[in-house]
Short mmCIF file of C-alpha atoms and ligand atoms in Angstrom, two decimals:
data_model
loop_
_atom_site.label_atom_id
_atom_site.label_comp_id
_atom_site.label_asym_id
_atom_site.label_seq_id
_atom_site.Cartn_x
_atom_site.Cartn_y
_atom_site.Cartn_z
CA MET M 1 0.00 0.00 0.00
CA GLY M 2 1.29 3.47 -0.85
CA ASN M 3 0.89 6.83 0.84
CA ASN M 4 -2.81 6.71 0.10
CA SER M 5 -3.23 4.04 2.69
CA ARG M 6 -4.34 5.33 6.10
CA ASN M 7 -6.36 4.06 8.98
CA ILE M 8 -10.03 4.87 8.52
CA SER M 9 -10.46 5.39 12.26
CA ASP M 10 -8.25 8.51 11.91
CA TYR M 11 -11.17 10.00 10.03
CA THR M 12 -14.10 9.16 12.30
CA LYS M 13 -14.95 12.88 12.55
CA PHE M 14 -15.88 12.80 8.88
CA ILE M 15 -18.40 10.81 6.96
CA VAL M 16 -16.44 8.15 5.15
CA ASP M 17 -18.08 7.82 1.80
CA LEU M 18 -17.29 5.18 -0.76
CA ARG M 19 -14.83 7.23 -2.81
CA ARG M 20 -12.92 8.38 0.24
CA HIS M 21 -12.79 4.81 1.54
CA MET M 22 -11.42 3.37 -1.67
CA TRP M 23 -8.87 6.16 -1.98
CA MET M 24 -7.65 5.68 1.59
CA ALA M 25 -7.40 1.95 1.03
CA GLY M 26 -5.04 2.61 -1.87
CA ILE M 27 -7.20 0.93 -4.52
CA GLU M 28 -6.06 1.54 -8.05
CA MET M 29 -7.83 4.47 -9.74
CA GLU M 30 -9.54 2.68 -12.58
CA LEU M 31 -10.93 0.01 -10.27
CA ARG M 32 -12.11 2.71 -7.83
CA ARG M 33 -13.95 4.51 -10.56
CA LEU M 34 -15.53 1.34 -11.84
CA ILE M 35 -16.81 0.34 -8.39
CA TRP M 36 -18.11 3.86 -7.87
CA GLN M 37 -19.88 3.82 -11.23
CA ILE M 38 -21.58 0.52 -10.42
CA ALA M 39 -22.65 1.76 -6.97
CA VAL M 40 -24.23 4.81 -8.61
CA THR M 41 -25.94 2.52 -11.11
CA GLY M 42 -27.55 0.79 -8.12
CA LYS M 43 -29.41 4.04 -7.45
CA TYR M 44 -30.86 4.01 -10.97
CA ILE M 45 -31.87 0.37 -10.65
CA SER M 46 -33.53 1.16 -7.35
CA ALA M 47 -35.45 4.02 -8.98
CA LYS M 48 -36.59 1.58 -11.68
CA ILE M 49 -37.80 -0.88 -9.03
CA HIS M 50 -39.87 1.85 -7.44
CA GLU M 51 -41.40 2.99 -10.69
CA SER M 52 -42.11 -0.57 -11.94
CA ASN M 53 -44.98 -1.10 -9.55
CA ARG M 54 -43.99 -4.78 -9.50
CA LYS M 55 -45.14 -5.52 -13.06
CA LEU M 56 -44.37 -8.88 -14.65
CA ALA M 57 -43.34 -9.05 -18.29
CA GLY M 58 -44.17 -12.73 -18.64
CA LEU M 59 -40.96 -13.41 -20.57
CA ARG M 60 -38.43 -16.18 -19.99
CA ASN M 61 -34.68 -15.60 -19.86
CA ILE M 62 -32.10 -17.89 -21.48
CA HIS M 63 -32.03 -20.16 -18.41
CA GLY M 64 -35.80 -20.70 -18.54
CA ASP M 65 -36.59 -18.54 -15.48
CA GLU M 66 -39.60 -16.35 -15.67
CA GLN M 67 -38.26 -12.92 -16.31
CA LEU M 68 -39.67 -9.74 -14.90
CA ALA M 69 -39.41 -6.63 -16.98
CA LEU M 70 -37.29 -5.47 -14.09
CA ASP M 71 -34.51 -8.02 -14.69
CA LYS M 72 -34.19 -6.82 -18.24
CA SER M 73 -34.40 -3.15 -17.27
CA ALA M 74 -31.69 -3.56 -14.64
CA ASP M 75 -29.48 -5.22 -17.24
CA VAL M 76 -30.06 -2.43 -19.76
CA ILE M 77 -29.31 0.21 -17.10
CA LEU M 78 -26.04 -1.51 -16.21
CA GLN M 79 -25.06 -1.84 -19.85
CA ASN M 80 -25.82 1.80 -20.54
CA GLN M 81 -23.78 2.95 -17.55
CA LEU M 82 -20.81 0.70 -18.21
CA GLN M 83 -20.60 0.68 -21.97
CA TYR M 84 -19.22 4.21 -22.30
CA SER M 85 -17.54 4.42 -18.90
CA GLY M 86 -14.16 3.67 -20.44
CA PHE M 87 -13.46 1.21 -17.60
CA VAL M 88 -15.01 -1.93 -18.98
CA LYS M 89 -13.50 -4.14 -21.63
CA ALA M 90 -16.38 -6.62 -21.74
CA TYR M 91 -19.68 -7.26 -20.00
CA CYS M 92 -21.72 -10.38 -19.48
CA SER M 93 -24.83 -10.93 -17.41
CA GLU M 94 -27.36 -13.54 -16.46
CA GLU M 95 -29.75 -11.95 -18.93
CA LEU M 96 -27.42 -12.42 -21.92
CA ASP M 97 -26.04 -15.56 -23.53
CA ARG M 98 -22.72 -14.05 -24.56
CA ILE M 99 -19.85 -11.80 -23.51
CA VAL M 100 -20.33 -8.33 -24.99
CA PRO M 101 -17.09 -6.52 -25.83
CA TYR M 102 -17.03 -2.78 -25.17
CA GLU M 103 -14.88 -0.25 -26.94
CA ALA M 104 -12.53 0.61 -24.11
CA PRO M 105 -9.15 -0.42 -25.50
CA SER M 106 -7.17 0.78 -22.49
CA SER M 107 -9.47 -0.82 -19.94
CA LYS M 108 -8.54 -3.96 -18.08
CA TYR M 109 -11.79 -5.06 -16.57
CA HIS M 110 -14.42 -7.64 -17.43
CA VAL M 111 -17.65 -7.16 -15.51
CA THR M 112 -20.18 -9.89 -14.75
CA ALA M 113 -23.65 -9.15 -13.43
CA ASP M 114 -26.72 -10.73 -12.00
CA PRO M 115 -28.58 -7.45 -12.56
CA LEU M 116 -31.56 -8.20 -10.35
CA ASP M 117 -31.19 -11.33 -8.25
CA GLY M 118 -34.33 -12.64 -6.55
CA SER M 119 -36.57 -10.49 -8.73
CA SER M 120 -39.53 -12.83 -8.22
CA LEU M 121 -39.56 -11.55 -4.62
CA VAL M 122 -40.54 -8.09 -5.80
CA ASP M 123 -44.27 -8.72 -5.38
CA THR M 124 -43.81 -9.70 -1.74
CA ASN M 125 -41.56 -6.69 -1.03
CA LEU M 126 -38.70 -8.82 0.25
CA ALA M 127 -35.16 -7.56 -0.38
CA ILE M 128 -33.58 -8.13 -3.79
CA GLY M 129 -30.14 -7.28 -5.10
CA THR M 130 -27.54 -6.77 -7.82
CA ILE M 131 -24.43 -8.99 -7.86
CA ILE M 132 -21.24 -7.91 -9.65
CA GLY M 133 -17.94 -9.66 -10.38
CA ILE M 134 -14.89 -7.76 -11.64
CA HIS M 135 -12.24 -9.77 -13.50
CA ARG M 136 -8.92 -8.83 -15.05
CA ASP M 137 -9.54 -11.33 -17.85
CA SER M 138 -12.48 -13.17 -19.32
CA PRO M 139 -14.28 -15.05 -16.52
CA LEU M 140 -13.96 -18.12 -18.74
CA ALA M 141 -10.16 -17.79 -19.03
CA ALA M 142 -9.20 -19.40 -15.72
CA GLU M 143 -10.37 -20.23 -12.21
CA GLY M 144 -11.98 -17.32 -10.38
CA ARG M 145 -9.08 -16.89 -8.01
CA LYS M 146 -6.84 -16.02 -10.96
CA THR M 147 -9.19 -13.69 -12.81
CA MET M 148 -11.11 -11.87 -10.07
CA VAL M 149 -9.99 -8.53 -8.67
CA GLY M 150 -13.20 -7.39 -7.06
CA ALA M 151 -16.81 -8.12 -6.27
CA MET M 152 -19.79 -6.27 -4.93
CA TYR M 153 -23.49 -6.50 -4.31
CA ILE M 154 -26.22 -3.97 -3.71
CA THR M 155 -29.29 -4.78 -1.64
CA TYR M 156 -32.62 -3.10 -2.29
CA GLY M 157 -34.43 -3.52 1.00
CA PRO M 158 -35.71 -1.16 3.68
CA LEU M 159 -32.31 0.47 3.09
CA ILE M 160 -30.08 0.38 0.04
CA THR M 161 -26.72 -1.03 1.02
CA MET M 162 -23.60 -1.87 -0.94
CA VAL M 163 -20.93 -4.37 0.01
CA TYR M 164 -17.68 -4.40 -1.93
CA SER M 165 -14.23 -5.87 -1.90
CA ALA M 166 -11.31 -4.98 -4.11
CA GLY M 167 -9.09 -7.55 -2.43
CA LYS M 168 -8.54 -5.41 0.70
CA GLY M 169 -11.26 -6.65 2.99
CA THR M 170 -15.03 -6.60 2.67
CA HIS M 171 -16.88 -3.41 3.57
CA GLU M 172 -20.50 -2.30 3.80
CA PHE M 173 -21.94 1.10 2.91
CA VAL M 174 -25.45 2.46 3.37
CA LEU M 175 -27.00 4.92 0.95
CA ASN M 176 -28.05 7.99 2.93
CA ARG M 177 -30.77 10.48 2.15
CA GLU M 178 -28.28 12.78 0.48
CA GLY M 179 -27.51 9.99 -2.00
CA GLU M 180 -24.06 9.18 -0.60
CA TYR M 181 -22.82 5.70 0.17
CA VAL M 182 -21.59 6.02 3.77
CA LEU M 183 -19.32 3.47 5.42
CA SER M 184 -21.21 1.37 7.95
CA GLU M 185 -19.11 -1.78 8.47
CA GLU M 186 -15.41 -1.78 7.70
CA ASN M 187 -13.44 -5.02 7.38
CA ILE M 188 -16.35 -7.33 8.05
CA THR M 189 -14.88 -10.41 9.72
CA LEU M 190 -16.87 -13.60 10.07
CA ASP M 191 -16.67 -15.49 13.33
CA GLU M 192 -15.17 -18.96 13.14
CA LYS M 193 -18.65 -20.41 13.70
CA GLY M 194 -22.11 -18.90 13.35
CA SER M 195 -25.61 -19.87 14.45
CA ILE M 196 -27.82 -19.50 11.37
CA TYR M 197 -28.25 -21.66 8.30
CA SER M 198 -29.92 -21.00 4.99
CA LEU M 199 -30.91 -24.15 3.12
CA GLY M 200 -31.78 -24.12 -0.57
CA GLY M 201 -33.49 -26.92 -2.49
CA LEU M 202 -36.16 -29.36 -1.41
CA ARG M 203 -35.37 -31.69 1.46
CA LYS M 204 -36.90 -34.63 -0.44
CA ASP M 205 -34.36 -34.10 -3.28
CA TRP M 206 -31.27 -33.72 -1.09
CA LEU M 207 -28.55 -36.35 -1.38
CA PRO M 208 -27.89 -38.46 1.76
CA GLU M 209 -24.53 -36.79 2.52
CA HIS M 210 -26.11 -33.33 2.42
CA LEU M 211 -28.97 -34.47 4.61
CA LYS M 212 -26.53 -35.86 7.18
CA TYR M 213 -24.63 -32.57 7.19
CA VAL M 214 -27.84 -30.60 7.76
CA GLU M 215 -28.83 -32.96 10.57
CA VAL M 216 -25.54 -32.21 12.34
CA LEU M 217 -26.24 -28.47 12.12
CA GLU M 218 -29.79 -29.04 13.34
CA GLY M 219 -28.39 -31.03 16.24
CA GLU M 220 -26.19 -28.06 17.10
CA GLY M 221 -29.22 -25.77 17.24
CA TYR M 222 -28.75 -23.66 14.11
CA LYS M 223 -31.62 -21.31 13.33
CA LEU M 224 -33.20 -21.38 9.88
CA ARG M 225 -32.94 -18.15 7.90
CA TYR M 226 -33.92 -18.41 4.22
CA SER M 227 -35.61 -15.65 2.25
CA GLY M 228 -35.26 -17.13 -1.24
CA GLY M 229 -33.09 -14.19 -2.30
CA PHE M 230 -29.39 -15.03 -2.59
CA VAL M 231 -28.25 -11.46 -1.92
CA PRO M 232 -30.15 -10.87 1.34
CA ASP M 233 -29.41 -14.42 2.49
CA ILE M 234 -25.66 -13.93 2.03
CA ASN M 235 -25.87 -10.40 3.38
CA GLN M 236 -27.43 -11.73 6.56
CA ILE M 237 -24.51 -14.07 7.12
CA LEU M 238 -21.96 -11.30 6.54
CA ILE M 239 -23.71 -8.73 8.70
CA LYS M 240 -24.49 -11.21 11.51
CA ARG M 241 -20.84 -12.33 11.28
CA GLY M 242 -21.41 -15.98 10.54
CA GLY M 243 -23.49 -18.97 9.57
CA VAL M 244 -23.83 -20.88 6.35
CA PHE M 245 -25.81 -20.71 3.10
CA THR M 246 -26.15 -23.89 1.04
CA TYR M 247 -27.72 -24.64 -2.31
CA PRO M 248 -26.70 -28.25 -2.83
CA GLY M 249 -26.59 -30.57 -5.80
CA THR M 250 -29.69 -32.78 -5.84
CA ARG M 251 -30.69 -36.00 -7.57
CA LYS M 252 -32.49 -33.95 -10.18
CA ASP M 253 -29.86 -31.21 -10.49
CA PRO M 254 -26.46 -32.55 -9.44
CA LYS M 255 -24.93 -29.13 -10.17
CA GLY M 256 -27.46 -27.29 -8.05
CA LYS M 257 -29.24 -24.15 -9.15
CA LEU M 258 -26.98 -21.15 -8.76
CA ARG M 259 -24.62 -19.84 -11.42
CA LEU M 260 -20.92 -19.85 -10.84
CA ILE M 261 -19.97 -16.73 -12.77
CA PHE M 262 -22.87 -14.45 -11.97
CA GLU M 263 -23.76 -15.46 -8.42
CA LEU M 264 -21.28 -17.75 -6.70
CA GLN M 265 -17.84 -16.37 -7.59
CA PRO M 266 -18.61 -12.79 -6.49
CA MET M 267 -20.09 -13.98 -3.18
CA ALA M 268 -17.16 -16.38 -2.65
CA PHE M 269 -14.74 -13.48 -3.20
CA LEU M 270 -16.57 -11.32 -0.63
CA ALA M 271 -16.83 -14.19 1.87
CA GLU M 272 -13.13 -15.06 1.62
CA GLN M 273 -12.19 -11.41 2.03
CA ALA M 274 -14.29 -11.48 5.22
CA GLY M 275 -12.38 -14.51 6.55
CA GLY M 276 -15.03 -17.01 5.46
CA MET M 277 -15.01 -19.77 2.87
CA ALA M 278 -17.01 -21.05 -0.10
CA THR M 279 -16.87 -24.56 -1.51
CA ASP M 280 -18.88 -26.78 -3.85
CA GLY M 281 -18.36 -29.53 -1.27
CA LYS M 282 -15.03 -30.67 -2.73
CA GLN M 283 -13.14 -27.61 -3.91
CA ASP M 284 -13.22 -23.88 -3.30
CA ILE M 285 -15.69 -22.03 -5.50
CA LEU M 286 -12.83 -19.74 -6.58
CA ALA M 287 -10.75 -22.76 -7.63
CA ILE M 288 -13.29 -23.82 -10.26
CA ARG M 289 -12.73 -22.78 -13.84
CA PRO M 290 -16.13 -22.04 -15.40
CA GLU M 291 -16.90 -24.24 -18.39
CA SER M 292 -19.50 -21.87 -19.78
CA LEU M 293 -21.39 -18.72 -18.85
CA ASN M 294 -24.23 -20.94 -17.67
CA HIS M 295 -22.03 -23.15 -15.43
CA ARG M 296 -23.91 -24.04 -12.22
CA SER M 297 -22.47 -25.40 -9.03
CA PRO M 298 -23.55 -26.54 -5.57
CA ILE M 299 -22.46 -24.11 -2.87
CA TYR M 300 -21.66 -24.08 0.84
CA ILE M 301 -20.63 -20.57 1.88
CA GLY M 302 -20.12 -18.81 5.19
CA SER M 303 -18.03 -19.24 8.33
CA ARG M 304 -15.10 -21.62 8.35
CA TYR M 305 -16.52 -24.15 10.79
CA GLU M 306 -19.70 -24.82 8.80
CA VAL M 307 -17.99 -24.85 5.40
CA GLU M 308 -15.21 -27.16 6.56
CA LYS M 309 -17.82 -29.44 8.12
CA ALA M 310 -19.67 -29.56 4.77
CA ARG M 311 -16.43 -30.68 3.12
CA GLU M 312 -16.09 -33.53 5.62
CA PHE M 313 -19.48 -34.88 4.56
CA LEU M 314 -19.21 -34.22 0.86
CA THR M 315 -15.71 -35.42 -0.02
O1 F6P O 1 -31.19 -16.42 -8.74
C1 F6P O 1 -31.70 -17.56 -8.26
C2 F6P O 1 -32.40 -17.43 -6.91
O2 F6P O 1 -33.55 -16.63 -7.01
C3 F6P O 1 -31.51 -16.92 -5.75
O3 F6P O 1 -31.65 -15.55 -5.53
C4 F6P O 1 -32.02 -17.73 -4.58
O4 F6P O 1 -31.00 -17.98 -3.61
C5 F6P O 1 -32.51 -19.00 -5.20
O5 F6P O 1 -32.76 -18.74 -6.56
C6 F6P O 1 -33.77 -19.48 -4.56
O6 F6P O 1 -34.13 -20.69 -5.10
P1 F6P O 1 -35.38 -21.53 -4.54
O7 F6P O 1 -36.60 -20.78 -5.04
O8 F6P O 1 -35.23 -22.87 -5.19
O9 F6P O 1 -35.30 -21.56 -3.06
MN1 MN O 2 -29.86 -14.71 -9.33
#
C-alpha cells in the first residue's frame, strides 16, 4: 500500500463515503472509478424498481426462469452505464447468452452481473439485489481466483446497502438520504462459527450426505434463515458475522441451481475477504474454472466451521 493508505479510524470525525474509503485503502484508480460507477448505477436500478410497480413481463430468460421486466431493465441500465464508462472491456450478465465486448481499449476489466437477483420476490416486497464480479480477464479464461480482482453487491431492502471488496477486505456502505454511500461496516470479519443456516433446495431431493450434514447443524441448534433471495441471504450471514448458506446438488440437479460466474464467484470473493469460505463440497468455489457462462455449481458458503464441516461430509 502506498501513501494513500491510512487508517479509517483517523477520520471518524468525517463521513467516510465510498470514494474516500477506496482512496484511503489505496485501490487503483480505474478500479475505484468502476466500483463507484456501479454503486451509482444501483441508485438508478432502485429508482426503476420503485417505478415498476412490480409488473411482470411474462418473458423467460435464457435459463428458462420467468423474467420480470425489471430483470431486463436492470441489465439495460447496467449496460448503458458501463458501456461508455471507459473502464469496462467486456460485460456479461445472467440476462445475456454471450460476452459483450465494449470499446474501451485501455481498460482492463471484465464485468459480470446478476442485474436483479431474486426479482420474483418483488411482489412480496422482500429484499432483492444486484451482484457484480470484476475480473482482469475473461471469466472463462481461468479459475476465479486467478481472474477476479473485485466483487460487490447492492441490496434493495428497507435500506439500500452496498458491500464491496477490491481484495482489501469486505466493507458495507449504506446509501443515505443525500444519496451518498456512507461506510457502515469496515473489514467485516466472520466469526469462526455462526448460528444461522440458509438451506436451498427441497429436502426430499437432497442427497444423503447433504442431509446428514444438515442434521448435524440441526443437532447443534442452528436457526433457519432463508428468504429465497441469494443477496439478502448472504448479506445476513456477513452482517451477523457468521453462519452458512447452502444450495446443494440434488438427484435432479447434481450441479445445483446457482450460477458460478454471476452469483457464486462474487459472493465467494466477498466471503473469503471477510475470513469465510465457499466450496462446492469438494473444492473452493474460486478454484473452479467455469466451463461456460451458464455453469452451475452446488455451494456451501459462510463461516469456516460450517464450510469445513460440509467438506467432511461431501468429499
Ligand atoms: O437467482 C436464483 C435465486 O432466485 C436466488 O436468488 C435464490 O437464492 C434461489 O434462486 C432461490 O431458489 P429456490 O426458489 O429454489 O429456493
Ligand atoms: Mn440470481
